[in-house]
Short mmCIF file of C-alpha atoms in Angstrom, two decimals:
data_model
loop_
_atom_site.label_atom_id
_atom_site.label_comp_id
_atom_site.label_asym_id
_atom_site.label_seq_id
_atom_site.Cartn_x
_atom_site.Cartn_y
_atom_site.Cartn_z
CA MET A 7 -23.80 -1.92 48.33
CA LYS A 8 -24.39 -4.39 45.47
CA LYS A 9 -26.25 -1.73 43.50
CA LEU A 10 -23.34 0.66 43.99
CA LEU A 11 -20.85 -1.95 42.74
CA LEU A 12 -23.09 -2.68 39.75
CA LEU A 13 -23.27 1.02 38.93
CA ILE A 14 -19.46 1.32 39.14
CA VAL A 15 -19.02 -1.65 36.79
CA ILE A 16 -21.47 -0.16 34.28
CA LEU A 17 -19.74 3.22 34.40
CA PHE A 18 -16.34 1.58 33.99
CA CYS A 19 -17.53 -0.41 30.99
CA SER A 20 -19.07 2.70 29.45
CA VAL A 21 -15.82 4.62 29.83
CA SER A 22 -13.86 1.72 28.34
CA LEU A 23 -16.26 1.47 25.41
CA PHE A 24 -15.98 5.20 24.79
CA ALA A 25 -12.17 4.98 24.86
CA GLN A 26 -12.22 2.11 22.40
CA SER A 27 -14.29 4.07 19.92
CA GLU A 28 -12.36 7.34 20.06
CA GLU A 29 -11.85 8.82 16.60
CA TYR A 30 -8.81 10.75 15.39
CA SER A 31 -8.19 12.66 12.20
CA ILE A 32 -5.01 14.03 10.63
CA LEU A 33 -4.58 16.62 7.89
CA VAL A 34 -1.32 16.36 5.90
CA LYS A 35 -0.07 19.53 4.21
CA ASP A 36 2.97 20.89 2.38
CA ILE A 37 4.93 22.99 4.88
CA GLU A 38 5.64 25.73 2.31
CA THR A 39 2.51 25.94 0.16
CA LEU A 40 0.12 24.82 2.93
CA GLU A 41 -1.69 22.82 0.26
CA PRO A 42 -3.11 19.41 1.23
CA ILE A 43 -1.05 16.39 0.16
CA GLU A 44 -3.14 13.71 -1.51
CA ASN A 45 -2.17 10.01 -1.40
CA ALA A 46 0.27 10.40 1.48
CA THR A 47 0.64 7.14 3.42
CA VAL A 48 -0.31 7.26 7.11
CA VAL A 49 0.54 4.22 9.27
CA VAL A 50 -0.79 3.77 12.80
CA LEU A 51 2.26 1.94 14.18
CA LYS A 52 0.45 0.12 17.01
CA THR A 53 -2.13 -1.57 14.79
CA LYS A 54 -0.17 -1.42 11.50
CA GLN A 55 -3.28 0.12 9.93
CA VAL A 56 -2.39 1.75 6.61
CA LEU A 57 -4.36 4.73 5.31
CA MET A 58 -3.98 7.10 2.39
CA THR A 59 -4.94 10.77 2.53
CA ASN A 60 -7.84 11.89 0.37
CA GLN A 61 -7.90 14.95 -1.87
CA ASP A 62 -8.21 17.14 1.24
CA GLY A 63 -5.07 15.56 2.72
CA LYS A 64 -7.16 13.90 5.43
CA VAL A 65 -7.28 10.49 7.09
CA THR A 66 -9.56 9.32 9.91
CA PHE A 67 -9.06 6.32 12.17
CA VAL A 68 -10.37 4.80 15.40
CA LEU A 69 -7.96 3.56 18.03
CA SER A 70 -7.98 2.24 21.58
CA GLY A 71 -5.02 3.55 23.56
CA GLY A 72 -2.07 5.41 22.12
CA SER A 73 0.22 4.94 19.13
CA ASN A 74 2.83 6.89 17.24
CA VAL A 75 1.93 7.63 13.62
CA GLN A 76 4.22 7.56 10.58
CA VAL A 77 3.52 9.81 7.59
CA SER A 78 5.29 9.46 4.24
CA GLU A 79 5.01 10.47 0.60
CA MET A 80 7.56 9.87 -2.15
CA ASN A 81 8.25 13.57 -2.77
CA TYR A 82 8.51 14.51 0.92
CA GLU A 83 10.66 13.69 3.92
CA ASN A 84 9.17 11.04 6.21
CA LEU A 85 7.79 12.12 9.57
CA THR A 86 6.92 10.17 12.73
CA ILE A 87 4.47 11.87 15.08
CA ARG A 88 4.48 11.08 18.79
CA TRP A 89 1.13 10.11 20.23
CA ALA A 90 1.15 12.97 22.77
CA SER A 91 0.83 15.41 19.86
CA LEU A 92 -2.38 13.84 18.51
CA LYS A 93 -4.83 14.93 21.15
CA GLU A 94 -6.47 17.56 18.98
CA SER A 95 -9.19 16.93 16.42
CA GLU A 96 -7.98 17.30 12.81
CA PHE A 97 -4.35 17.60 13.85
CA ILE A 98 -2.31 19.17 11.04
CA VAL A 99 0.93 17.53 9.95
CA TYR A 100 3.35 19.46 7.74
CA LEU A 101 5.75 17.60 5.43
CA LYS A 102 8.93 19.09 4.00
CA ASN A 103 9.46 18.81 0.23
CA LYS A 104 12.70 17.05 -0.70
CA LYS A 105 13.44 19.54 -3.51
CA GLU A 106 16.04 17.37 -5.20
CA ASN A 107 15.33 18.65 -8.73
CA LEU A 108 17.23 15.75 -10.30
CA ASP A 109 15.40 15.52 -13.61
CA GLU A 110 18.47 14.39 -15.56
CA VAL A 111 18.95 11.55 -17.99
CA VAL A 112 20.64 8.58 -16.32
CA VAL A 113 23.48 7.12 -18.34
CA SER A 114 23.09 3.34 -18.35
CA GLN A 115 25.57 0.82 -19.72
CA GLU A 116 22.80 -1.77 -19.86
CA ASN A 117 20.01 -2.21 -22.37
CA LEU A 118 16.99 -0.59 -20.71
CA GLN A 119 14.72 -3.45 -21.66
CA LYS A 120 17.03 -5.75 -19.70
CA THR A 121 16.87 -3.31 -16.79
CA LEU A 122 13.08 -3.53 -16.88
CA GLN A 123 13.22 -7.33 -17.06
CA ARG A 124 15.37 -7.38 -13.92
CA ILE A 125 13.23 -5.03 -11.85
CA VAL A 126 10.03 -6.81 -12.89
CA SER A 127 11.52 -10.21 -12.05
CA ASN A 128 12.85 -9.03 -8.70
CA SER A 129 9.61 -7.22 -7.79
CA LYS A 130 7.60 -10.33 -8.64
CA GLN A 131 9.85 -12.49 -6.50
CA LYS A 132 9.75 -10.05 -3.56
CA ILE A 133 5.96 -9.81 -3.52
CA SER A 134 5.30 -13.52 -4.07
CA SER A 135 5.68 -14.69 -0.47
CA ALA A 136 2.35 -15.62 1.13
CA HIS A 137 0.63 -12.72 2.89
CA ARG A 138 -2.78 -11.20 3.52
CA LEU A 139 -4.12 -7.80 2.53
CA LYS A 140 -7.21 -6.08 3.86
CA VAL A 141 -8.39 -3.85 1.02
CA TYR A 142 -11.09 -1.24 0.56
CA VAL A 143 -12.53 -1.65 -2.96
CA ARG A 144 -14.77 0.81 -4.76
CA GLU A 145 -16.23 0.88 -8.26
CA PHE A 146 -18.19 3.44 -10.26
CA PHE A 147 -20.14 2.58 -13.40
CA MET A 148 -21.24 5.25 -15.89
CA LEU A 149 -23.68 4.74 -18.75
CA ASP A 150 -23.92 7.48 -21.41
CA ASN A 151 -22.04 9.90 -19.13
CA GLN A 152 -24.38 9.33 -16.15
CA TYR A 153 -23.34 7.67 -12.89
CA SER A 154 -25.51 4.57 -12.97
CA TYR A 155 -24.18 2.08 -10.44
CA TYR A 156 -21.87 2.07 -7.43
CA ASN A 157 -20.38 -0.55 -5.17
CA ASP A 158 -17.71 -0.70 -2.50
CA GLY A 159 -16.52 -3.23 0.03
CA LEU A 160 -13.97 -4.23 2.63
CA VAL A 161 -12.33 -7.46 1.48
CA ASN A 162 -9.42 -9.75 2.34
CA PHE A 163 -7.03 -11.15 -0.26
CA GLN A 164 -4.94 -14.15 0.78
CA PHE A 165 -1.87 -14.43 -1.46
CA ASN A 166 -0.95 -18.06 -1.98
CA LYS A 167 2.53 -19.39 -2.78
CA ASN A 168 1.63 -19.91 -6.45
CA ASN A 169 0.76 -16.18 -6.68
CA THR A 170 -2.98 -16.82 -6.88
CA THR A 171 -5.39 -15.18 -4.45
CA THR A 172 -8.28 -16.28 -2.26
CA LEU A 173 -10.89 -13.60 -1.63
CA LEU A 174 -13.23 -13.16 1.35
CA VAL A 175 -15.71 -10.28 1.53
CA GLU A 176 -16.19 -8.77 5.00
CA GLN A 177 -18.66 -6.03 4.14
CA ASN A 178 -20.07 -4.50 0.97
CA ARG A 179 -22.80 -2.31 -0.47
CA SER A 180 -24.05 -2.19 -4.04
CA TYR A 181 -26.65 0.22 -5.39
CA GLY A 182 -28.16 1.34 -8.66
CA LEU A 183 -28.18 5.13 -8.96
CA LEU A 184 -30.91 5.39 -11.61
CA GLU A 185 -34.50 4.23 -11.70
CA THR A 186 -33.69 2.45 -14.94
CA ASP A 187 -32.33 -1.08 -14.58
CA VAL A 188 -28.77 -1.11 -15.99
CA SER A 189 -27.78 -4.57 -14.74
CA ALA A 190 -27.52 -5.94 -18.28
CA ASP A 191 -24.81 -3.37 -19.08
CA LEU A 192 -22.71 -3.81 -15.95
CA MET A 193 -19.15 -4.93 -16.46
CA GLY A 194 -17.25 -5.04 -13.19
CA TYR A 195 -13.57 -5.81 -12.73
CA ASN A 196 -12.72 -9.39 -11.76
CA LEU A 197 -11.25 -8.72 -8.30
CA ASN A 198 -9.07 -11.83 -8.10
CA ASN A 199 -7.72 -11.34 -11.62
CA ILE A 200 -6.89 -7.69 -11.12
CA MET A 201 -5.08 -8.37 -7.83
CA GLU A 202 -3.14 -11.25 -9.39
CA ASN A 203 -2.19 -8.95 -12.28
CA TYR A 204 -0.74 -6.49 -9.76
CA SER A 205 1.32 -9.18 -8.01
CA ASN A 206 2.46 -10.82 -11.27
CA PHE A 207 3.17 -7.44 -12.94
CA LYS A 208 1.28 -8.79 -15.91
CA TYR A 209 0.84 -5.34 -17.47
CA PHE A 210 4.54 -5.31 -18.42
CA GLU A 211 4.49 -8.50 -20.48
CA PRO A 212 4.29 -6.66 -23.86
CA LEU A 213 7.45 -4.74 -22.93
CA LEU A 214 9.46 -7.81 -21.96
CA ASP A 215 9.13 -9.44 -25.37
CA SER A 216 12.24 -9.07 -27.55
CA LYS A 217 10.30 -7.31 -30.33
CA ALA A 218 9.37 -4.49 -27.93
CA LYS A 219 12.74 -2.85 -28.62
CA LYS A 220 11.50 -2.14 -32.15
CA GLU A 221 8.13 -0.82 -30.97
CA TYR A 222 8.94 1.36 -27.94
CA ASP A 223 11.37 4.07 -26.96
CA PHE A 224 12.95 3.41 -23.51
CA THR A 225 14.40 6.32 -21.47
CA VAL A 226 15.42 6.75 -17.82
CA LYS A 227 15.67 9.90 -15.72
CA GLY A 228 16.38 10.63 -12.10
CA HIS A 229 13.29 11.28 -10.02
CA SER A 230 12.82 15.04 -9.77
CA LYS A 231 12.12 14.99 -6.02
CA ASN A 232 13.85 11.85 -4.72
CA LYS A 233 17.51 11.06 -5.46
CA ASP A 234 17.02 7.40 -4.51
CA TYR A 235 14.58 6.65 -7.34
CA TYR A 236 14.64 6.51 -11.13
CA VAL A 237 11.78 7.07 -13.57
CA MET A 238 11.61 4.92 -16.70
CA SER A 239 9.41 6.18 -19.53
CA ILE A 240 8.40 3.78 -22.29
CA ASN A 241 6.49 5.22 -25.22
CA PRO A 242 5.41 3.64 -28.52
CA LEU A 243 7.26 4.76 -31.62
CA ASP A 244 5.23 6.77 -34.15
CA LYS A 245 5.73 4.17 -36.87
CA VAL A 246 4.11 1.40 -34.80
CA LYS A 247 0.34 1.06 -35.18
CA ASP A 248 -0.51 -1.62 -32.63
CA ALA A 249 1.37 -0.25 -29.60
CA VAL A 250 -0.56 2.64 -28.02
CA ASP A 251 0.15 2.51 -24.26
CA ASN A 252 2.49 4.98 -22.57
CA PHE A 253 4.31 3.58 -19.48
CA GLU A 254 5.95 5.44 -16.60
CA ILE A 255 7.66 3.35 -13.93
CA ILE A 256 9.15 4.71 -10.69
CA TYR A 257 11.64 2.26 -9.21
CA ASP A 258 14.49 1.82 -6.75
CA PRO A 259 17.61 1.08 -8.87
CA VAL A 260 19.53 -0.42 -5.92
CA LYS A 261 16.83 -2.70 -4.54
CA LYS A 262 15.42 -3.20 -8.06
CA LEU A 263 11.82 -2.81 -6.94
CA ILE A 264 8.91 -1.06 -8.64
CA LEU A 265 7.30 1.55 -6.39
CA GLU A 266 4.70 2.95 -8.76
CA PHE A 267 3.66 2.69 -12.38
CA THR A 268 1.21 4.46 -14.65
CA ILE A 269 -0.12 3.20 -17.98
CA SER A 270 -2.19 5.55 -20.10
CA VAL A 271 -3.39 5.95 -23.64
CA PRO A 272 -3.47 9.55 -25.00
CA PRO A 273 -6.73 10.34 -26.85
CA ALA A 274 -4.81 10.81 -30.12
CA SER A 275 -3.49 7.26 -29.92
CA PHE A 276 -6.97 5.80 -30.25
CA ASP A 277 -6.92 7.04 -33.86
CA LYS A 278 -4.40 4.28 -34.57
CA ILE A 279 -6.93 1.61 -33.63
CA GLU A 280 -9.28 0.49 -36.37
CA GLU A 281 -12.89 1.10 -35.37
CA LYS A 282 -15.13 -1.97 -35.10
CA THR A 283 -18.63 -1.72 -36.51
CA GLY A 284 -20.27 -5.08 -35.75
CA VAL A 285 -23.17 -5.26 -33.30
CA GLY A 286 -21.78 -6.13 -29.87
CA ASP A 287 -18.28 -4.83 -30.69
CA LYS A 288 -16.48 -2.57 -28.22
CA ASN A 289 -14.34 0.42 -29.21
CA MET A 290 -12.02 1.70 -26.49
CA THR A 291 -12.26 5.42 -25.67
CA LYS A 292 -10.22 5.64 -22.45
CA SER A 293 -7.62 3.56 -20.64
CA PHE A 294 -5.75 4.57 -17.47
CA ILE A 295 -3.96 2.54 -14.77
CA ASN A 296 -2.01 3.79 -11.74
CA VAL A 297 -0.61 1.31 -9.20
CA SER A 298 1.64 1.93 -6.19
CA TYR A 299 3.49 -0.44 -3.87
CA ARG A 300 4.77 -0.08 -0.31
CA LEU A 301 8.20 -1.20 0.87
CA ASP A 302 8.26 -1.45 4.68
CA GLY A 303 11.45 -3.13 5.86
CA ASN A 304 11.34 -6.57 4.25
CA ASP A 305 7.64 -6.33 3.45
CA TYR A 306 6.66 -5.35 -0.09
CA TYR A 307 3.02 -5.26 -1.16
CA LEU A 308 0.33 -3.42 -3.11
CA LEU A 309 -0.58 -0.06 -1.57
CA SER A 310 -3.21 1.33 -3.93
CA SER A 311 -4.52 1.25 -7.48
CA ASN A 312 -6.82 3.18 -9.79
CA GLU A 313 -8.04 1.84 -13.11
CA GLU A 314 -10.41 3.44 -15.56
CA ILE A 315 -11.66 2.14 -18.88
CA GLY A 316 -14.13 3.64 -21.32
CA TYR A 317 -15.61 2.18 -24.48
CA THR A 318 -18.54 2.45 -26.84
CA LEU A 319 -20.71 -0.62 -27.26
CA VAL A 320 -21.99 -0.93 -30.84
CA GLN A 321 -25.73 -1.67 -31.06
CA LYS A 322 -28.29 -1.78 -33.87
CA GLU A 323 -29.88 1.56 -33.05
CA LYS A 324 -27.56 3.64 -30.87
CA ALA A 325 -24.12 2.96 -29.40
CA LYS A 326 -23.79 3.00 -25.62
CA ASN A 327 -21.00 4.93 -23.93
CA ILE A 328 -19.72 2.96 -20.91
CA GLN A 329 -17.08 3.90 -18.32
CA VAL A 330 -15.93 1.86 -15.33
CA ARG A 331 -13.60 3.07 -12.55
CA ASN A 332 -12.13 0.71 -9.97
CA SER A 333 -9.88 1.52 -7.00
CA PHE A 334 -8.07 -0.47 -4.31
CA VAL A 335 -6.70 0.98 -1.06
CA THR A 336 -4.79 -1.40 1.23
CA THR A 337 -5.70 -0.78 4.87
CA GLY A 338 -3.84 -3.70 6.45
CA PHE A 339 -0.95 -6.10 5.78
CA ASN A 340 -0.37 -9.39 7.60
CA LYS A 341 1.91 -12.38 6.99
CA GLN A 342 -0.45 -14.77 8.74
CA ASN A 343 -2.98 -16.77 6.73
CA PHE A 344 -6.63 -16.41 7.67
CA THR A 345 -8.83 -19.41 8.36
CA TYR A 346 -12.08 -19.82 6.47
CA ASN A 347 -14.67 -22.25 5.22
CA GLU A 348 -14.74 -22.95 1.50
CA SER A 349 -18.31 -21.64 1.44
CA ASP A 350 -17.03 -18.22 2.58
CA VAL A 351 -14.77 -17.77 -0.45
CA PHE A 352 -16.02 -15.13 -2.89
CA LYS A 353 -15.93 -16.70 -6.35
CA GLU A 354 -17.85 -14.17 -8.42
CA LYS A 355 -16.12 -11.58 -10.58
CA SER A 356 -17.18 -8.32 -8.93
CA LEU A 357 -19.24 -6.95 -6.04
CA PHE A 358 -22.01 -5.74 -8.34
CA ASN A 359 -24.28 -8.70 -7.61
CA LYS A 360 -23.11 -9.45 -4.07
CA LYS A 361 -25.84 -9.17 -1.45
CA ASN A 362 -25.31 -6.11 0.75
CA LYS A 363 -23.68 -6.74 4.12
CA ILE A 364 -23.12 -3.60 6.19
CA LEU A 365 -21.92 -3.94 9.80
CA THR A 366 -20.02 -0.66 10.26
CA ASN A 367 -19.42 2.57 8.33
CA TYR A 368 -16.26 1.00 6.92
CA TRP A 369 -16.00 3.60 4.15
CA ASP A 370 -15.41 6.41 6.66
CA ILE A 371 -11.92 5.10 7.54
CA SER A 372 -11.00 3.66 4.17
CA GLY A 373 -8.78 6.41 2.78
CA PHE A 374 -11.47 6.94 0.15
CA THR A 375 -10.42 9.65 -2.31
CA ALA A 376 -13.42 11.07 -4.13
CA THR A 377 -14.20 14.01 -6.38
CA ASP A 378 -16.92 16.45 -5.29
CA GLN A 379 -19.31 14.75 -7.68
CA GLU A 380 -18.49 11.32 -6.29
CA LYS A 381 -18.88 12.58 -2.71
CA ALA A 382 -22.38 13.73 -3.57
CA ILE A 383 -23.17 10.27 -4.93
CA ILE A 384 -21.93 8.56 -1.76
CA ALA A 385 -23.90 11.00 0.40
CA SER A 386 -27.05 10.23 -1.60
CA LEU A 387 -26.79 6.59 -0.58
CA GLU A 388 -27.26 7.34 3.13
CA PHE A 389 -31.03 6.98 2.97
CA LYS A 390 -30.65 3.45 1.59
CA LEU A 391 -28.50 2.18 4.46
#
């Protein structure tokens, strides 16, 4: 009898364990074109887990029990899916395009630089309250047009009241992709600095200065797919040599909050910059930043980011061509502070030199968006795990 009871307990535990580890996947597509929708936000309402669809429109998550799922994208109507519908593997969700076609110039009685000052100030104030983000971080390093180093990790950022961050690393992996040692050339992003820049909206500081009105052209249009949003474009005037960045800001004019911004430098603009020739000098060849934020009720926080820089490093014999790409994807938001020992705080600049700590295949449910070439690189790392 005891053996029978023991067997029942083991079977019950096995069933429970299996239920806890059940995996679900969702494909998000345009209902008319049937094309996958990249960077759609998928929220598992029970756990508040936030995911973003990859280039195939796909997200994968593990869940114990049931939960409704919310799917949204700026250009499409929001959709909430009942749990009963998600029994199938790779369940397809179709979103309806808003089709507003509102690409018209907005007539504003206010100086547009003042408008920008207001939305930056309000966005900064809204995001400044203490909160915690769980973020999937990934970084690619290229040397002379070859992928040379890769790292990714699952980290926690604690936002403090003074808008600084405390960083804890849960898991990470860091690998060289070439037999040649490239550690001397590595230049990773400072994770705390970059996150603080996103919360302080530091990238807009050159535009808030009074002299910016003489250096940039400010225009505003209605968002072409969403009547609730405006798009502000800020481009350097041809006569200005020092200003080279083009800005595009999507914002809510009523709530005065920034939802997304892109900063890029067209290749032709680099001709304005005087080339440096001294050994050790860096000449920029590429600069791109895209950052998006999520507004969920009263909660406003970073959703995702992609940054890419490229430069040539002047040397005595031959210049080196270096490119670095860094991405953040927020997978969880929480207003509660986490507890930690001071020794657990990550104080280095990037994950490049962090000792590998792999407990789960965290990258499989990260919302990782990769090109075919990048997917091949990630797959090649399997033998090292």
